[in-house]
Coordinates of C-alpha atoms and ligand atoms in Angstrom, one line a residue:
X23 CA 0.0 0.0 0.0
X24 CA 1.5 3.4 -0.9
X25 CA 2.2 5.1 2.3
X26 CA 2.6 8.9 2.0
X27 CA 4.8 11.1 4.1
X28 CA 1.9 13.2 5.1
X29 CA 3.0 14.4 8.5
X30 CA 6.6 15.2 7.9
X31 CA 5.8 17.0 4.7
X32 CA 2.8 18.9 5.7
X33 CA 3.4 20.0 9.3
X34 CA 4.3 23.7 9.1
X35 CA 5.6 23.4 12.7
X36 CA 8.1 20.8 11.6
X37 CA 9.7 23.3 9.2
X38 CA 11.1 25.1 12.2
X39 CA 12.5 22.0 13.7
X40 CA 15.5 19.7 13.1
X41 CA 17.0 21.3 10.1
X42 CA 19.6 18.9 8.8
X43 CA 23.3 19.9 8.9
X44 CA 25.0 22.3 6.6
X45 CA 25.0 19.8 3.8
X46 CA 21.5 19.3 2.4
X47 CA 20.3 18.0 -0.9
X48 CA 19.1 20.5 -3.6
X49 CA 15.5 20.8 -4.4
X50 CA 12.6 23.0 -5.6
X51 CA 12.0 26.0 -3.4
X52 CA 8.3 25.6 -3.4
X53 CA 5.9 28.3 -2.2
X54 CA 5.8 30.2 1.0
X55 CA 3.7 28.4 3.6
X56 CA 3.1 25.0 1.9
X57 CA 6.5 24.4 0.5
X58 CA 6.4 21.8 -2.3
X59 CA 3.1 20.2 -1.2
X60 CA 0.9 22.2 -3.6
X61 CA 3.0 21.3 -6.7
X62 CA 3.2 17.7 -5.5
X63 CA -0.5 17.4 -4.9
X64 CA -1.2 18.9 -8.3
X65 CA 0.5 16.0 -10.1
X66 CA 2.5 13.7 -7.9
X67 CA 4.1 11.5 -10.6
X68 CA 5.1 14.5 -12.7
X69 CA 6.5 16.3 -9.7
X70 CA 8.7 13.4 -8.8
X71 CA 10.0 12.9 -12.4
X72 CA 10.8 16.6 -12.8
X73 CA 12.5 16.6 -9.4
X74 CA 14.8 13.8 -10.5
X75 CA 15.5 15.4 -13.9
X76 CA 16.3 18.8 -12.4
X77 CA 18.0 18.0 -9.1
X78 CA 19.5 14.5 -9.4
X79 CA 20.0 11.6 -7.1
X80 CA 18.7 13.1 -3.8
X81 CA 16.1 15.9 -3.7
X82 CA 15.0 18.0 -0.8
X83 CA 11.2 18.0 -0.6
X84 CA 10.9 19.8 2.7
X85 CA 13.0 20.4 5.8
X86 CA 12.2 16.9 7.1
X87 CA 11.7 15.0 3.8
X88 CA 14.0 13.9 1.0
X89 CA 13.3 12.0 -2.2
X90 CA 15.9 9.4 -3.1
X91 CA 16.5 8.3 -6.6
X92 CA 20.1 7.0 -6.6
X93 CA 19.7 3.2 -6.8
X94 CA 22.6 2.6 -4.3
X95 CA 21.1 4.9 -1.7
X96 CA 17.6 3.5 -2.3
X97 CA 18.9 0.0 -1.8
X98 CA 20.8 0.8 1.3
X99 CA 17.8 2.6 2.9
X100 CA 15.5 -0.3 2.2
X101 CA 18.1 -2.9 3.4
X102 CA 18.8 -1.3 6.8
X103 CA 16.5 -2.7 9.4
X104 CA 16.9 -0.6 12.5
X105 CA 17.9 2.8 11.0
X106 CA 15.1 3.3 8.5
X107 CA 11.7 2.2 9.7
X108 CA 8.1 2.0 8.6
X109 CA 6.5 4.0 11.3
X110 CA 2.8 3.3 10.6
X111 CA 0.8 0.1 10.5
X112 CA -2.0 -0.9 8.0
X113 CA -4.5 1.2 10.0
X114 CA -2.2 4.2 9.6
X115 CA -1.5 4.2 13.3
X116 CA 2.0 5.1 14.5
X117 CA 4.0 2.1 15.7
X118 CA 6.1 2.1 18.8
X119 CA 9.7 0.7 18.6
X120 CA 8.6 -2.5 20.3
X121 CA 5.7 -2.9 17.8
X122 CA 8.0 -2.4 14.9
X123 CA 10.3 -5.1 16.2
X124 CA 7.4 -7.5 16.8
X125 CA 6.2 -6.8 13.2
X126 CA 9.6 -8.0 11.9
X127 CA 9.3 -11.2 14.0
X128 CA 5.7 -11.8 12.8
X129 CA 6.9 -11.5 9.2
X130 CA 8.9 -14.7 9.7
X131 CA 5.7 -16.4 10.9
X132 CA 3.8 -15.4 7.7
X133 CA 6.4 -15.6 4.9
X134 CA 7.0 -19.4 4.6
X135 CA 3.3 -20.0 3.9
X136 CA 3.4 -17.7 1.0
X137 CA 6.1 -19.6 -0.9
X138 CA 6.2 -22.9 -2.7
X139 CA 4.8 -25.6 -2.2
X140 CA 1.7 -23.7 -1.0
X141 CA 1.6 -21.9 -4.3
X142 CA 1.0 -25.1 -6.3
X143 CA -2.7 -24.7 -5.7
X144 CA -2.8 -21.1 -6.9
X145 CA -3.9 -21.6 -10.5
X146 CA -6.8 -23.9 -9.6
X147 CA -7.9 -21.6 -6.7
X148 CA -7.7 -18.5 -8.9
X149 CA -9.7 -20.3 -11.7
X150 CA -12.4 -21.2 -9.2
X151 CA -13.0 -17.5 -8.5
X152 CA -12.2 -16.1 -12.0
X153 CA -14.4 -18.3 -14.1
X154 CA -17.8 -17.5 -12.4
X155 CA -16.8 -13.8 -12.0
X156 CA -16.2 -13.3 -15.7
X157 CA -19.2 -15.5 -16.7
X158 CA -21.4 -13.1 -14.7
X159 CA -20.1 -10.2 -16.7
X160 CA -21.4 -11.4 -20.0
X161 CA -20.6 -9.3 -23.2
X162 CA -20.3 -5.9 -21.5
X163 CA -17.7 -3.4 -20.8
X164 CA -16.5 -3.4 -17.2
X165 CA -14.2 -1.6 -14.9
X166 CA -11.7 -4.4 -14.2
X167 CA -10.7 -3.1 -10.7
X168 CA -13.7 -4.3 -8.6
X169 CA -13.9 -7.5 -10.6
X170 CA -10.2 -8.4 -10.1
X171 CA -10.5 -7.3 -6.4
X172 CA -13.3 -9.7 -5.7
X173 CA -11.5 -12.5 -7.7
X174 CA -8.2 -12.1 -5.9
X175 CA -9.6 -11.4 -2.5
X176 CA -11.8 -14.5 -2.7
X177 CA -8.8 -16.6 -3.9
X178 CA -6.5 -15.4 -1.2
X179 CA -9.1 -15.9 1.6
X180 CA -9.6 -19.4 0.3
X181 CA -5.8 -20.1 0.3
X182 CA -5.6 -18.7 3.9
X183 CA -8.7 -20.3 5.4
X184 CA -10.2 -22.7 2.9
X185 CA -14.0 -22.5 2.7
X186 CA -14.1 -20.9 6.2
X187 CA -12.7 -17.7 4.7
X188 CA -15.8 -16.9 2.6
X189 CA -17.0 -14.2 4.9
X190 CA -13.7 -12.3 4.9
X191 CA -13.6 -10.5 1.5
X192 CA -16.7 -8.4 2.1
X193 CA -15.4 -7.4 5.6
X194 CA -12.0 -6.5 4.2
X195 CA -13.5 -4.5 1.3
X196 CA -15.5 -2.4 3.8
X197 CA -12.5 -1.7 6.0
X198 CA -10.3 -0.9 2.9
X199 CA -12.9 1.5 1.6
X200 CA -12.8 3.5 4.9
X201 CA -9.0 3.3 5.1
X202 CA -8.7 4.7 1.5
X203 CA -10.0 8.0 2.8
X204 CA -7.0 8.2 5.1
X205 CA -4.2 6.6 3.1
X206 CA -2.3 9.1 1.0
X207 CA -4.5 11.9 2.0
X208 CA -2.4 14.8 3.3
X209 CA -5.5 16.5 4.7
X210 CA -6.8 13.5 6.7
X211 CA -7.0 14.3 10.4
X212 CA -4.2 13.0 12.6
X213 CA -4.8 9.6 14.1
X214 CA -5.1 11.0 17.7
X215 CA -8.3 12.9 16.7
X216 CA -11.2 10.6 17.2
X217 CA -13.3 11.5 14.1
X218 CA -16.4 9.5 12.9
X219 CA -14.2 8.1 10.1
X220 CA -11.6 6.8 12.6
X221 CA -14.4 5.3 14.7
X222 CA -15.8 3.5 11.7
X223 CA -12.3 2.2 10.9
X224 CA -11.9 1.0 14.5
X225 CA -15.3 -0.7 14.5
X226 CA -14.8 -2.5 11.2
X227 CA -11.3 -3.6 12.3
X228 CA -12.7 -5.0 15.6
X229 CA -15.3 -7.0 13.7
X230 CA -12.7 -8.4 11.3
X231 CA -10.3 -9.2 14.1
X232 CA -12.9 -11.1 16.1
X233 CA -13.6 -13.2 13.0
X234 CA -10.0 -13.8 12.1
X235 CA -9.2 -14.7 15.8
X236 CA -12.1 -17.2 15.7
X237 CA -10.8 -18.8 12.6
X238 CA -7.2 -18.9 13.9
X239 CA -8.3 -20.4 17.3
X240 CA -10.2 -23.1 15.4
X241 CA -6.9 -24.1 13.8
X242 CA -5.1 -24.1 17.1
X243 CA -7.6 -26.7 18.4
X244 CA -7.8 -28.8 15.3
X245 CA -6.0 -32.2 15.3
X246 CA -2.5 -31.9 13.6
X247 CA -2.8 -32.3 9.8
X248 CA -6.6 -32.0 9.9
X249 CA -6.6 -28.6 8.1
X250 CA -4.1 -27.6 5.5
X251 CA -4.1 -23.9 4.6
X252 CA -1.9 -20.8 5.0
X253 CA -3.5 -19.8 8.4
X254 CA -2.8 -23.2 10.0
X255 CA 0.9 -22.8 9.1
X256 CA 0.9 -19.3 10.5
X257 CA -0.7 -20.2 13.8
X258 CA 1.6 -23.2 14.3
X259 CA 4.7 -21.2 13.6
X260 CA 3.6 -18.4 15.9
X261 CA 3.5 -20.8 18.8
X262 CA 3.2 -19.1 22.1
X263 CA 5.6 -16.2 21.2
X264 CA 2.8 -13.9 19.9
X265 CA -0.7 -13.2 21.2
X266 CA -3.6 -14.4 19.1
X267 CA -4.7 -10.8 18.5
X268 CA -1.2 -9.8 17.2
X269 CA -1.2 -12.8 14.9
X270 CA -4.7 -11.9 13.8
X271 CA -3.7 -8.3 13.0
X272 CA -0.7 -9.5 11.0
X273 CA -3.0 -11.8 9.0
X274 CA -5.5 -8.9 8.5
X275 CA -2.6 -6.7 7.3
X276 CA -1.6 -9.3 4.7
X277 CA -5.2 -9.8 3.6
X278 CA -5.6 -6.1 3.2
X279 CA -2.4 -6.1 1.1
X280 CA -4.0 -8.8 -1.1
X281 CA -6.9 -6.6 -2.1
X282 CA -6.5 -3.4 -4.0
X283 CA -2.8 -3.6 -4.7
X284 CA -2.9 -6.9 -6.6
X285 CA -6.3 -5.9 -8.2
X286 CA -4.6 -2.7 -9.5
X287 CA -1.8 -4.8 -10.9
X288 CA -4.3 -7.2 -12.6
X289 CA -6.2 -4.2 -14.1
X290 CA -3.0 -2.8 -15.5
X291 CA -2.3 -6.3 -16.8
X292 CA -5.6 -6.5 -18.6
X293 CA -5.1 -3.0 -20.1
X294 CA -1.6 -3.9 -21.4
X295 CA -2.7 -7.3 -22.8
X296 CA -5.7 -5.6 -24.5
X297 CA -3.1 -3.3 -26.2
X298 CA -0.9 -6.3 -27.2
X299 CA -3.1 -9.1 -28.7
X300 CA 0.0 -11.0 -29.9
X301 CA 1.2 -11.3 -26.3
X302 CA -2.3 -12.7 -25.4
X303 CA -1.9 -15.3 -28.1
X304 CA 1.6 -16.2 -26.9
X305 CA 0.4 -16.6 -23.3
X306 CA -2.5 -18.8 -24.3
X307 CA -0.3 -20.9 -26.6
X308 CA 2.3 -21.4 -23.8
X309 CA -0.5 -22.4 -21.5
X310 CA -1.9 -25.0 -23.9
X311 CA 1.6 -26.4 -24.5
X312 CA 2.2 -26.6 -20.7
X313 CA -1.1 -28.3 -20.2
X314 CA -0.3 -30.9 -22.8
X315 CA 2.6 -32.1 -20.6
X316 CA 1.0 -35.1 -18.8
X317 CA 3.0 -35.0 -15.5
X318 CA 2.4 -31.7 -13.6
X319 CA 5.8 -32.1 -11.9
X320 CA 7.6 -31.9 -15.4
X321 CA 5.8 -28.7 -16.4
X322 CA 8.2 -25.8 -16.8
X323 CA 7.8 -22.2 -15.7
X324 CA 5.4 -20.2 -17.8
X325 CA 8.1 -17.8 -18.9
X326 CA 6.0 -15.8 -21.5
X327 CA 3.3 -15.0 -18.9
X328 CA 5.8 -14.3 -16.2
X329 CA 7.8 -11.8 -18.4
X330 CA 4.5 -10.0 -19.3
X331 CA 3.6 -9.7 -15.6
X332 CA 7.1 -8.5 -14.6
X333 CA 6.9 -5.9 -17.3
X334 CA 3.4 -4.7 -16.4
X335 CA 4.6 -4.3 -12.8
X336 CA 7.6 -2.3 -14.0
X337 CA 5.4 0.1 -16.1
X338 CA 2.7 0.4 -13.5
X339 CA 3.9 -0.5 -10.0
X340 CA 0.7 -0.3 -7.9
X341 CA 2.8 0.7 -4.8
X342 CA 4.4 3.6 -6.6
X343 CA 5.8 5.2 -3.4
X344 CA 7.6 3.8 -0.4
X345 CA 8.4 5.9 2.7
X346 CA 10.9 5.3 5.4
X347 CA 11.7 7.3 8.6
X348 CA 15.2 7.6 10.1
X349 CA 15.1 6.2 13.6
X350 CA 18.4 7.9 14.5
X351 CA 20.8 10.5 12.8
X352 CA 21.9 8.9 9.5
X353 CA 24.0 9.6 6.4
X354 CA 22.5 8.9 3.0
X355 CA 23.8 9.8 -0.4
X356 CA 26.5 11.9 1.2
X357 CA 24.2 14.0 3.3
X358 CA 23.4 13.9 7.0
X359 CA 19.9 13.7 8.3
X360 CA 18.4 14.0 11.8
X361 CA 16.3 11.3 13.4
X362 CA 12.7 11.5 12.3
X363 CA 13.7 12.5 8.7
X364 CA 11.4 11.0 6.0
X365 CA 12.7 9.4 2.8
X366 CA 10.4 9.0 -0.2
X367 CA 11.3 6.3 -2.8
X368 CA 9.3 5.9 -5.9
X369 CA 9.3 2.5 -7.7
X370 CA 7.4 4.3 -10.5
X371 CA 10.2 6.7 -11.2
X372 CA 13.0 4.1 -10.6
X373 CA 11.3 1.9 -13.2
X374 CA 11.4 4.6 -15.9
X375 CA 15.2 5.3 -15.7
X376 CA 16.3 5.2 -19.3
X377 CA 19.9 4.3 -18.2
X378 CA 18.6 1.0 -16.8
X379 CA 15.5 0.2 -19.0
X380 CA 16.0 1.0 -22.7
X381 CA 12.8 2.7 -24.0
X382 CA 11.4 2.7 -20.5
X383 CA 7.9 3.7 -21.5
X384 CA 7.5 0.8 -23.9
X385 CA 6.0 -2.6 -23.0
X386 CA 8.9 -5.0 -23.8
X387 CA 8.4 -8.4 -22.0
X388 CA 11.5 -9.7 -23.8
X389 CA 13.7 -7.4 -21.6
X390 CA 13.1 -10.0 -18.9
X391 CA 15.0 -12.7 -20.8
X392 CA 18.0 -11.2 -19.1
X393 CA 16.8 -9.0 -16.3
X394 CA 18.5 -5.6 -16.8
X395 CA 18.4 -4.2 -13.4
X396 CA 20.5 -4.0 -10.2
X397 CA 19.7 -3.2 -6.6
X398 CA 17.4 -0.3 -6.0
X399 CA 16.2 -0.2 -9.7
X400 CA 13.2 -2.6 -9.9
X401 CA 11.0 -2.3 -6.8
X402 CA 7.4 -3.4 -7.5
X403 CA 7.5 -5.4 -4.3
X404 CA 9.8 -3.0 -2.4
X405 CA 13.1 -4.4 -1.2
X406 CA 15.2 -5.2 1.8
X407 CA 13.8 -6.2 5.1
X408 CA 10.2 -5.2 4.3
X409 CA 10.1 -6.7 0.8
X410 CA 6.6 -7.9 0.1
X411 CA 6.2 -11.4 1.6
X412 CA 3.3 -12.0 -0.8
X413 CA 5.4 -11.4 -4.0
X414 CA 5.5 -15.0 -5.1
X415 CA 1.8 -15.5 -4.4
X416 CA 1.0 -12.2 -6.2
X417 CA 3.0 -13.1 -9.3
X418 CA 1.4 -16.6 -9.3
X419 CA -2.1 -15.0 -9.1
X420 CA -1.4 -12.5 -11.9
X421 CA 0.1 -15.3 -14.1
X422 CA -3.0 -17.4 -13.4
X423 CA -5.3 -14.5 -14.3
X424 CA -3.4 -13.9 -17.6
X425 CA -3.6 -17.6 -18.5
X426 CA -7.2 -18.1 -17.4
X427 CA -8.4 -15.1 -19.5
X428 CA -6.2 -15.5 -22.6
X429 CA -7.1 -19.2 -23.1
X430 CA -10.8 -18.4 -23.0
X431 CA -11.2 -14.9 -24.3
X432 CA -9.7 -12.0 -26.3
X433 CA -9.3 -9.1 -23.9
X434 CA -10.3 -5.8 -25.5
X435 CA -10.6 -2.3 -24.1
X436 CA -12.3 1.0 -25.1
X437 CA -10.1 3.7 -26.7
X438 CA -10.7 6.1 -23.8
X439 CA -7.6 7.5 -22.3
X440 CA -6.4 5.8 -19.2
X441 CA -4.9 8.1 -16.6
X442 CA -2.6 6.6 -13.9
X443 CA -4.1 7.9 -10.6
X444 CA -1.6 7.9 -7.7
X445 CA -3.9 9.1 -4.9
X446 CA -3.4 5.8 -3.0
X447 CA -2.5 2.7 -5.0
X448 CA -1.7 3.5 -8.6
X449 CA -5.0 2.9 -10.4
X450 CA -5.9 3.0 -14.1
X451 CA -8.6 5.7 -14.1
X452 CA -10.9 5.4 -17.1
X453 CA -10.1 1.8 -18.0
X454 CA -13.0 -0.2 -19.4
X455 CA -12.3 -3.7 -20.7
X456 CA -14.4 -6.5 -22.2
X457 CA -13.9 -10.2 -22.9
X458 CA -14.8 -11.6 -26.3
X459 CA -14.9 -15.4 -26.3
X460 CA -11.8 -16.9 -28.0
X461 CA -12.5 -17.8 -31.6
X462 CA -15.4 -15.3 -31.8
X463 CA -14.5 -13.4 -34.9
X464 CA -17.8 -11.5 -35.2
X465 CA -17.9 -7.7 -35.0
X466 CA -20.5 -7.8 -32.3
X467 CA -19.0 -5.6 -29.6
X468 CA -20.4 -4.9 -26.2
X469 CA -22.5 -1.8 -26.0
X470 CA -21.6 1.0 -23.5
X471 CA -23.1 4.4 -23.5
X472 CA -20.7 7.0 -24.9
X473 CA -18.3 4.4 -26.3
X474 CA -18.4 3.6 -30.0
X475 CA -15.6 1.2 -30.7
X476 CA -12.9 -0.7 -28.8
X477 CA -9.2 -0.6 -29.6
Ligands
HEM4 C1 0.9 -7.3 -7.2 C2 0.7 -7.5 -6.0 C3 1.5 -6.9 -4.9 C4 2.3 -5.8 -4.9 C5 2.7 -4.9 -6.1 C6 2.8 -5.6 -3.6 C7 3.8 -4.7 -3.2 C8 4.3 -4.5 -1.9 C9 5.3 -3.6 -1.6 C10 6.0 -2.6 -2.5 C11 5.5 -3.7 -0.3 C12 6.6 -3.0 0.5 C13 6.0 -1.7 1.1 C14 7.1 -0.9 1.8 O1 8.3 -1.2 1.6 O2 6.8 0.1 2.4 C15 4.6 -4.7 0.2 C16 4.6 -5.1 1.5 C17 3.7 -6.1 2.0 N1 3.0 -6.9 1.2 FE1 2.7 -6.9 -0.8 N2 2.3 -6.6 -2.7 C18 1.4 -7.4 -3.5 C19 0.7 -8.4 -3.1 C20 0.7 -8.9 -1.8 C21 0.0 -10.1 -1.3 C22 -0.8 -11.0 -2.2 C23 0.2 -10.2 0.0 C24 -0.2 -11.2 1.0 C25 -0.8 -12.3 0.8 C26 1.1 -9.1 0.4 C27 1.5 -8.9 1.7 C28 2.3 -7.8 2.0 C29 2.7 -7.5 3.4 C30 2.2 -8.3 4.7 C31 3.6 -6.5 3.4 C32 4.2 -5.7 4.6 C33 5.6 -6.3 4.8 C34 6.4 -5.6 5.8 O3 6.1 -4.4 6.2 O4 7.4 -6.1 6.3 N3 1.4 -8.3 -0.7 N4 3.9 -5.2 -0.8

């Protein structure tokens, strides 16, 4: 989820505090009063790209915030565990030092369940949710975001809790809708102010936590081996080191991370595939040829689909901004910064560096035959200690969606302009897609008011 440096950037009071030492990075002067915030809010992606072009590897955003572009500095900040921290949790609440440390330990409880062999079931589980969802759509234009969100959320809930998880996607969607009003909103009230929105967030969180605790507790009591899902592994690895409520919160955090962010990635994937019908054919052909191999264990990696997914995540990283806070005085990119200084890192900008990715704005899946990047240059899943623990699962889900759709349909989209919207997760505003059954060569196109012909 894109966390934004709202407080460090916005607080006018902060401008009088903790000025870094004599050496400080260059940067736009901004306007009196709000600094660079107005220009940033007017067009966040453009602001970052221009800042990099004009001022280079480290750019002063405000007295307590620096934007980092130099890959080596980016990689070192993401790598360092104790010095550069994520200071807010998924509810946008500030974390104490002890909570941050426990978060790192809880990661170790979650991560193993999100790798192979658990991932072997992903294509079948995704198909179980994808097929009925797209059948329901019929021949109509649709906004892929909510459709993909419900498919992915349902699939992940099933992987975590089997059939018991069916109630979770609706509860998660409600919490996420409320949280979206806070995440990335520089004008949201501080967390210590008890507003109706904060109270609604708390209430939804409590309901969800009670349900997740119940499901986890059922797995604690179940005979060994009776239930085989991600949550059972999580609760057995947690042992007695963590309270049930902390484990439940960690599970909720990861379930929330499995909603809009991968759904945004899937939407960008659909858009890009609609623009590249040949790649759709190649993914489908690869899938048919893999399925013709009788023994599943001998099937090779679906490289064509994987490269397309990696390339879509490069062009449109849903988590387009990462933020870290210095926990003590630090040196970065040759400059000194006080404790509490914020660092913004943009995967979106890193991914469009022409020195690393030739023709960076072009969709070129073949560039992944030999991955061109080094540390700090390709960050759709972040990097270092907080690298996304769901990255293998997410990639597997996106590949399964690409395969599931291209083997059954031709993905098309309207010619309307799609605008990347970075308010929270990077979303494709204006995207409308449709699915034409594979082999249907008729000119019968879905009807949608105001749209005459698809691309
Ligand atoms: C395309 C899909 C996904 C993308 C692009 C993505 C991206 C990211 C990124 C960039 C981070 C690091 C944030 C930071 O450094 O501040 C992250 C963290 C995280 N992701 Fe994902 N993610 C995806 C899917 C998933 C899924 C499916 C899960 C879980 C099943 C998941 C669970 C998490 C968790 C728990 C964290 C927090 C890790 C920590 O703070 O240590 N993500 N994700």
